Short mmCIF file of N, CA, C and O in Angstrom, two decimals:
data_model
loop_
_atom_site.label_atom_id
_atom_site.label_comp_id
_atom_site.label_asym_id
_atom_site.label_seq_id
_atom_site.Cartn_x
_atom_site.Cartn_y
_atom_site.Cartn_z
N MET E 435 62.22 47.32 15.00
CA MET E 435 60.92 47.68 15.53
C MET E 435 60.09 48.31 14.41
O MET E 435 60.51 49.25 13.76
N ALA E 436 58.89 47.76 14.18
CA ALA E 436 58.01 48.27 13.13
C ALA E 436 56.89 49.11 13.72
O ALA E 436 56.33 48.77 14.76
N ASN E 437 56.60 50.22 13.08
CA ASN E 437 55.49 51.10 13.47
C ASN E 437 54.45 51.06 12.36
O ASN E 437 54.76 51.33 11.21
N THR E 438 53.20 50.76 12.74
CA THR E 438 52.13 50.67 11.77
C THR E 438 50.92 51.45 12.26
O THR E 438 50.42 51.17 13.35
N TYR E 439 50.46 52.41 11.46
CA TYR E 439 49.25 53.16 11.79
C TYR E 439 48.03 52.36 11.34
O TYR E 439 48.00 51.84 10.23
N LYS E 440 47.03 52.29 12.22
CA LYS E 440 45.83 51.51 11.93
C LYS E 440 44.61 52.21 12.54
O LYS E 440 44.75 53.16 13.30
N ASN E 441 43.43 51.66 12.21
CA ASN E 441 42.21 52.09 12.90
C ASN E 441 41.29 50.90 13.06
O ASN E 441 41.40 49.90 12.35
N SER E 442 40.42 51.00 14.04
CA SER E 442 39.39 49.99 14.29
C SER E 442 38.05 50.70 14.34
O SER E 442 37.95 51.79 14.90
N LYS E 443 37.03 50.05 13.79
CA LYS E 443 35.71 50.66 13.72
C LYS E 443 34.66 49.67 14.22
O LYS E 443 34.75 48.49 13.91
N VAL E 444 33.68 50.18 14.98
CA VAL E 444 32.54 49.35 15.38
C VAL E 444 31.26 50.15 15.27
O VAL E 444 31.22 51.34 15.53
N ASP E 445 30.21 49.46 14.84
CA ASP E 445 28.85 49.98 14.83
C ASP E 445 28.16 49.28 15.99
O ASP E 445 28.02 48.06 15.99
N LEU E 446 27.78 50.03 17.01
CA LEU E 446 27.22 49.43 18.22
C LEU E 446 25.75 49.09 17.99
O LEU E 446 24.85 49.87 18.28
N THR E 447 25.52 47.90 17.45
CA THR E 447 24.18 47.44 17.10
C THR E 447 23.45 46.78 18.27
O THR E 447 22.29 46.42 18.14
N THR E 448 24.15 46.59 19.39
CA THR E 448 23.55 46.02 20.60
C THR E 448 23.98 46.87 21.80
O THR E 448 24.80 47.77 21.67
N THR E 449 23.46 46.53 22.95
CA THR E 449 23.89 47.18 24.19
C THR E 449 24.90 46.31 24.94
O THR E 449 25.21 46.57 26.09
N ASN E 450 25.41 45.28 24.27
CA ASN E 450 26.43 44.42 24.86
C ASN E 450 27.79 45.10 24.79
O ASN E 450 28.05 45.89 23.87
N GLU E 451 28.66 44.77 25.73
CA GLU E 451 30.04 45.25 25.66
C GLU E 451 30.67 44.71 24.38
O GLU E 451 30.55 43.52 24.06
N THR E 452 31.31 45.60 23.61
CA THR E 452 31.85 45.26 22.30
C THR E 452 33.33 45.62 22.26
O THR E 452 33.71 46.72 22.65
N THR E 453 34.16 44.71 21.76
CA THR E 453 35.59 44.98 21.65
C THR E 453 35.85 45.96 20.52
O THR E 453 35.46 45.72 19.37
N LEU E 454 36.49 47.06 20.86
CA LEU E 454 36.91 48.06 19.88
C LEU E 454 38.31 47.73 19.35
O LEU E 454 38.58 47.82 18.16
N TYR E 455 39.20 47.32 20.27
CA TYR E 455 40.58 47.03 19.88
C TYR E 455 41.19 46.06 20.88
O TYR E 455 41.02 46.22 22.09
N SER E 456 41.92 45.07 20.37
CA SER E 456 42.70 44.14 21.20
C SER E 456 44.15 44.25 20.77
O SER E 456 44.47 44.02 19.59
N CYS E 457 45.02 44.60 21.68
CA CYS E 457 46.44 44.77 21.37
C CYS E 457 47.09 43.39 21.29
O CYS E 457 47.02 42.61 22.25
N PRO E 458 47.73 43.06 20.16
CA PRO E 458 48.36 41.74 20.02
C PRO E 458 49.52 41.54 20.99
O PRO E 458 50.10 42.51 21.51
N ALA E 459 49.88 40.28 21.21
CA ALA E 459 51.04 39.95 22.04
C ALA E 459 52.29 40.56 21.42
O ALA E 459 52.37 40.74 20.20
N SER E 460 53.25 40.90 22.23
CA SER E 460 54.53 41.50 21.80
C SER E 460 54.35 42.81 21.07
O SER E 460 55.16 43.18 20.22
N THR E 461 53.28 43.53 21.38
CA THR E 461 52.98 44.80 20.73
C THR E 461 52.55 45.82 21.78
O THR E 461 51.95 45.46 22.78
N THR E 462 52.88 47.06 21.54
CA THR E 462 52.36 48.18 22.31
C THR E 462 51.65 49.10 21.33
O THR E 462 52.13 49.28 20.21
N ALA E 463 50.52 49.66 21.73
CA ALA E 463 49.80 50.57 20.85
C ALA E 463 49.64 51.92 21.53
O ALA E 463 49.45 51.99 22.75
N ILE E 464 49.73 52.96 20.75
CA ILE E 464 49.44 54.31 21.22
C ILE E 464 48.16 54.74 20.52
O ILE E 464 48.16 54.96 19.30
N VAL E 465 47.09 54.82 21.28
CA VAL E 465 45.79 55.23 20.73
C VAL E 465 45.76 56.75 20.70
O VAL E 465 45.91 57.40 21.74
N LYS E 466 45.62 57.30 19.53
CA LYS E 466 45.66 58.75 19.35
C LYS E 466 44.29 59.39 19.39
O LYS E 466 44.14 60.56 19.72
N SER E 467 43.25 58.62 19.01
CA SER E 467 41.92 59.20 18.88
C SER E 467 40.86 58.12 19.03
O SER E 467 41.04 57.01 18.53
N ILE E 468 39.78 58.46 19.73
CA ILE E 468 38.58 57.62 19.76
C ILE E 468 37.41 58.55 19.52
O ILE E 468 37.07 59.38 20.37
N ILE E 469 36.82 58.44 18.33
CA ILE E 469 35.72 59.30 17.93
C ILE E 469 34.41 58.52 17.99
O ILE E 469 34.34 57.38 17.53
N VAL E 470 33.39 59.14 18.59
CA VAL E 470 32.07 58.52 18.68
C VAL E 470 31.08 59.42 17.95
O VAL E 470 31.04 60.63 18.18
N SER E 471 30.28 58.80 17.08
CA SER E 471 29.29 59.53 16.30
C SER E 471 27.91 58.95 16.56
O SER E 471 27.73 57.73 16.52
N GLU E 472 26.94 59.82 16.78
CA GLU E 472 25.54 59.41 16.97
C GLU E 472 24.81 59.69 15.67
O GLU E 472 24.83 60.79 15.17
N ASP E 473 24.15 58.66 15.10
CA ASP E 473 23.57 58.84 13.77
C ASP E 473 22.06 58.60 13.68
O ASP E 473 21.52 58.49 12.59
N SER E 474 21.36 58.56 14.82
CA SER E 474 19.93 58.28 14.78
C SER E 474 19.06 59.49 15.09
O SER E 474 17.84 59.42 15.01
N GLY E 475 19.70 60.59 15.48
CA GLY E 475 18.95 61.79 15.87
C GLY E 475 18.49 61.77 17.32
O GLY E 475 17.63 62.57 17.70
N ASN E 476 19.06 60.87 18.10
CA ASN E 476 18.71 60.76 19.52
C ASN E 476 19.98 60.78 20.37
O ASN E 476 20.93 60.08 20.05
N ALA E 477 19.99 61.56 21.42
CA ALA E 477 21.14 61.57 22.32
C ALA E 477 21.31 60.19 22.94
O ALA E 477 20.34 59.44 23.10
N ASP E 478 22.54 59.84 23.28
CA ASP E 478 22.82 58.54 23.87
C ASP E 478 24.05 58.66 24.77
O ASP E 478 24.60 59.75 24.92
N THR E 479 24.46 57.53 25.35
CA THR E 479 25.67 57.51 26.17
C THR E 479 26.51 56.31 25.79
O THR E 479 26.01 55.32 25.25
N ILE E 480 27.81 56.42 26.08
CA ILE E 480 28.76 55.35 25.80
C ILE E 480 29.65 55.16 27.01
O ILE E 480 29.96 56.12 27.74
N THR E 481 30.06 53.91 27.23
CA THR E 481 31.02 53.58 28.27
C THR E 481 32.24 52.99 27.58
O THR E 481 32.11 52.16 26.68
N LEU E 482 33.44 53.43 28.00
CA LEU E 482 34.71 52.96 27.45
C LEU E 482 35.54 52.38 28.58
O LEU E 482 35.73 53.04 29.61
N THR E 483 36.01 51.12 28.40
CA THR E 483 36.84 50.48 29.42
C THR E 483 38.09 49.90 28.77
O THR E 483 38.15 49.70 27.56
N ILE E 484 39.09 49.63 29.61
CA ILE E 484 40.29 48.92 29.19
C ILE E 484 40.42 47.70 30.08
O ILE E 484 40.25 47.79 31.30
N SER E 485 40.68 46.55 29.47
CA SER E 485 40.85 45.31 30.24
C SER E 485 42.32 44.93 30.23
O SER E 485 43.02 45.07 29.23
N SER E 486 42.77 44.46 31.39
CA SER E 486 44.18 44.11 31.56
C SER E 486 44.30 43.01 32.60
O SER E 486 43.88 43.21 33.75
N GLY E 487 44.83 41.87 32.21
CA GLY E 487 45.08 40.80 33.15
C GLY E 487 43.87 40.34 33.93
O GLY E 487 43.96 40.06 35.12
N GLY E 488 42.72 40.30 33.29
CA GLY E 488 41.51 39.86 33.96
C GLY E 488 40.76 40.95 34.71
O GLY E 488 39.67 40.70 35.23
N SER E 489 41.32 42.15 34.78
CA SER E 489 40.65 43.28 35.44
C SER E 489 40.16 44.26 34.39
O SER E 489 40.74 44.37 33.32
N THR E 490 39.10 44.98 34.73
CA THR E 490 38.54 45.99 33.84
C THR E 490 38.57 47.34 34.54
O THR E 490 38.19 47.44 35.70
N PHE E 491 39.02 48.37 33.82
CA PHE E 491 39.14 49.71 34.36
C PHE E 491 38.34 50.68 33.49
O PHE E 491 38.44 50.64 32.27
N SER E 492 37.55 51.53 34.12
CA SER E 492 36.74 52.51 33.39
C SER E 492 37.61 53.66 32.91
O SER E 492 38.42 54.20 33.68
N ILE E 493 37.42 54.04 31.67
CA ILE E 493 38.02 55.26 31.13
C ILE E 493 36.94 56.33 31.08
O ILE E 493 37.13 57.44 31.53
N TYR E 494 35.78 55.97 30.54
CA TYR E 494 34.59 56.82 30.58
C TYR E 494 33.43 55.96 31.02
O TYR E 494 33.22 54.87 30.49
N LYS E 495 32.68 56.44 31.96
CA LYS E 495 31.50 55.73 32.45
C LYS E 495 30.30 56.58 32.09
O LYS E 495 30.13 57.68 32.62
N VAL E 496 29.50 56.14 31.15
CA VAL E 496 28.28 56.81 30.72
C VAL E 496 28.56 58.24 30.23
O VAL E 496 28.09 59.22 30.78
N LYS E 497 29.35 58.34 29.18
CA LYS E 497 29.70 59.62 28.55
C LYS E 497 28.61 60.00 27.55
O LYS E 497 28.23 59.20 26.68
N ALA E 498 28.08 61.21 27.67
CA ALA E 498 26.99 61.66 26.81
C ALA E 498 27.47 61.97 25.39
O ALA E 498 28.54 62.54 25.19
N VAL E 499 26.63 61.59 24.42
CA VAL E 499 26.84 61.92 23.01
C VAL E 499 25.53 62.54 22.53
O VAL E 499 24.48 61.92 22.60
N GLY E 500 25.59 63.79 22.06
CA GLY E 500 24.39 64.50 21.63
C GLY E 500 23.78 63.93 20.36
O GLY E 500 24.45 63.25 19.58
N ALA E 501 22.51 64.23 20.13
CA ALA E 501 21.82 63.79 18.93
C ALA E 501 22.54 64.30 17.69
O ALA E 501 22.87 65.48 17.59
N ASN E 502 22.83 63.39 16.77
CA ASN E 502 23.56 63.70 15.53
C ASN E 502 24.92 64.34 15.79
O ASN E 502 25.47 65.01 14.92
N GLY E 503 25.47 64.12 16.98
CA GLY E 503 26.75 64.73 17.36
C GLY E 503 27.92 63.77 17.23
O GLY E 503 27.76 62.56 17.07
N THR E 504 29.09 64.36 17.30
CA THR E 504 30.34 63.61 17.28
C THR E 504 31.22 64.13 18.40
O THR E 504 31.33 65.35 18.57
N ILE E 505 31.83 63.21 19.16
CA ILE E 505 32.74 63.63 20.23
C ILE E 505 34.05 62.86 20.11
O ILE E 505 34.10 61.76 19.57
N GLU E 506 35.11 63.48 20.61
CA GLU E 506 36.43 62.87 20.74
C GLU E 506 36.59 62.50 22.20
O GLU E 506 36.47 63.36 23.07
N LEU E 507 36.84 61.22 22.49
CA LEU E 507 36.96 60.79 23.88
C LEU E 507 38.33 61.07 24.49
O LEU E 507 38.42 61.23 25.70
N LEU E 508 39.38 61.10 23.69
CA LEU E 508 40.73 61.27 24.25
C LEU E 508 41.20 62.72 24.15
O LEU E 508 41.05 63.35 23.12
N ILE E 509 41.80 63.20 25.23
CA ILE E 509 42.44 64.52 25.19
C ILE E 509 43.96 64.37 25.16
O ILE E 509 44.67 65.34 24.97
N ALA E 510 44.44 63.14 25.34
CA ALA E 510 45.86 62.81 25.26
C ALA E 510 45.96 61.36 24.78
O ALA E 510 45.01 60.59 24.93
N PRO E 511 47.10 60.98 24.21
CA PRO E 511 47.25 59.60 23.75
C PRO E 511 47.10 58.60 24.91
O PRO E 511 47.43 58.90 26.06
N LEU E 512 46.61 57.42 24.58
CA LEU E 512 46.41 56.35 25.56
C LEU E 512 47.28 55.17 25.15
O LEU E 512 47.17 54.68 24.03
N VAL E 513 48.14 54.72 26.05
CA VAL E 513 49.01 53.57 25.78
C VAL E 513 48.25 52.29 26.13
O VAL E 513 47.71 52.17 27.23
N VAL E 514 48.21 51.37 25.18
CA VAL E 514 47.59 50.06 25.39
C VAL E 514 48.70 49.03 25.22
O VAL E 514 49.34 48.96 24.17
N GLN E 515 48.91 48.24 26.26
CA GLN E 515 50.00 47.28 26.24
C GLN E 515 49.54 45.93 25.69
O GLN E 515 48.35 45.69 25.51
N ALA E 516 50.52 45.07 25.42
CA ALA E 516 50.25 43.75 24.85
C ALA E 516 49.15 43.04 25.61
O ALA E 516 49.13 43.02 26.84
N GLU E 517 48.21 42.49 24.85
CA GLU E 517 47.09 41.68 25.35
C GLU E 517 46.09 42.46 26.20
O GLU E 517 45.26 41.86 26.89
N GLU E 518 46.12 43.78 26.15
CA GLU E 518 45.07 44.60 26.74
C GLU E 518 44.04 44.91 25.67
O GLU E 518 44.33 44.83 24.47
N GLY E 519 42.83 45.26 26.09
CA GLY E 519 41.77 45.54 25.12
C GLY E 519 40.92 46.72 25.49
O GLY E 519 40.72 46.99 26.68
N LEU E 520 40.45 47.43 24.49
CA LEU E 520 39.50 48.53 24.68
C LEU E 520 38.11 48.02 24.31
O LEU E 520 37.92 47.40 23.26
N LYS E 521 37.15 48.29 25.19
CA LYS E 521 35.77 47.85 24.95
C LYS E 521 34.82 49.02 25.12
O LYS E 521 35.06 49.91 25.94
N VAL E 522 33.75 49.01 24.33
CA VAL E 522 32.75 50.07 24.37
C VAL E 522 31.37 49.45 24.55
O VAL E 522 31.10 48.34 24.08
N THR E 523 30.50 50.21 25.23
CA THR E 523 29.13 49.77 25.46
C THR E 523 28.21 50.95 25.24
O THR E 523 28.42 52.02 25.82
N ALA E 524 27.20 50.78 24.41
CA ALA E 524 26.20 51.81 24.15
C ALA E 524 25.01 51.60 25.08
O ALA E 524 24.65 50.46 25.39
N ALA E 525 24.37 52.69 25.48
CA ALA E 525 23.15 52.58 26.30
C ALA E 525 21.98 52.08 25.46
O ALA E 525 21.11 51.37 25.96
N THR E 526 21.98 52.43 24.16
CA THR E 526 20.90 52.04 23.25
C THR E 526 21.51 51.47 21.97
O THR E 526 22.49 52.01 21.46
N ALA E 527 20.93 50.42 21.45
CA ALA E 527 21.43 49.80 20.22
C ALA E 527 21.16 50.67 19.00
O ALA E 527 20.21 51.46 18.98
N ASP E 528 22.01 50.51 17.99
CA ASP E 528 21.82 51.11 16.66
C ASP E 528 21.85 52.64 16.64
O ASP E 528 21.15 53.25 15.82
N ARG E 529 22.67 53.23 17.49
CA ARG E 529 22.79 54.69 17.48
C ARG E 529 24.22 55.19 17.34
O ARG E 529 24.42 56.29 16.84
N LEU E 530 25.19 54.42 17.80
CA LEU E 530 26.57 54.93 17.88
C LEU E 530 27.53 54.16 16.98
O LEU E 530 27.47 52.94 16.87
N HIS E 531 28.44 54.92 16.37
CA HIS E 531 29.59 54.38 15.64
C HIS E 531 30.84 54.87 16.36
O HIS E 531 30.89 56.03 16.81
N VAL E 532 31.86 54.01 16.43
CA VAL E 532 33.09 54.35 17.14
C VAL E 532 34.27 54.04 16.23
O VAL E 532 34.33 52.96 15.63
N VAL E 533 35.24 54.98 16.15
CA VAL E 533 36.45 54.78 15.37
C VAL E 533 37.64 55.12 16.26
O VAL E 533 37.70 56.20 16.85
N ALA E 534 38.58 54.17 16.37
CA ALA E 534 39.82 54.39 17.11
C ALA E 534 40.98 54.42 16.13
O ALA E 534 41.07 53.56 15.25
N SER E 535 41.86 55.40 16.28
CA SER E 535 43.08 55.49 15.45
C SER E 535 44.27 55.27 16.37
O SER E 535 44.34 55.90 17.43
N TYR E 536 45.20 54.41 15.94
CA TYR E 536 46.30 54.07 16.83
C TYR E 536 47.56 53.69 16.04
O TYR E 536 47.50 53.42 14.84
N LEU E 537 48.67 53.70 16.75
CA LEU E 537 49.96 53.31 16.21
C LEU E 537 50.38 52.04 16.94
O LEU E 537 50.50 52.05 18.16
N GLU E 538 50.58 50.95 16.20
CA GLU E 538 51.09 49.72 16.79
C GLU E 538 52.60 49.66 16.63
O GLU E 538 53.13 49.89 15.55
N ILE E 539 53.28 49.35 17.73
CA ILE E 539 54.74 49.25 17.75
C ILE E 539 55.09 47.81 18.07
O ILE E 539 54.73 47.30 19.15
N THR E 540 55.77 47.14 17.12
CA THR E 540 56.12 45.74 17.33
C THR E 540 57.62 45.55 17.38
O THR E 540 58.37 46.37 16.94
#
């Protein structure tokens, strides 16, 4: 069994749902951190979901991010199983950056 630390980064340039992380087949991931940074000087909101087997589940629905602020979305590790995905959606384009840090176990 191999353990690999990784991160995924997205710049939310649209208000479309954007994939932050997709867990590969035959892999489990432990997401340790999801950091959101607002860099335009305007408060905004973000939505975080996890998709599994064709269903989507909300983790955060319209979470506020202050102007020029940074927030940590997780207070505990989040397990993401094979072929599940984390997706983020910004209320306004070109304001938010998101970084996820995780451990993949294969």
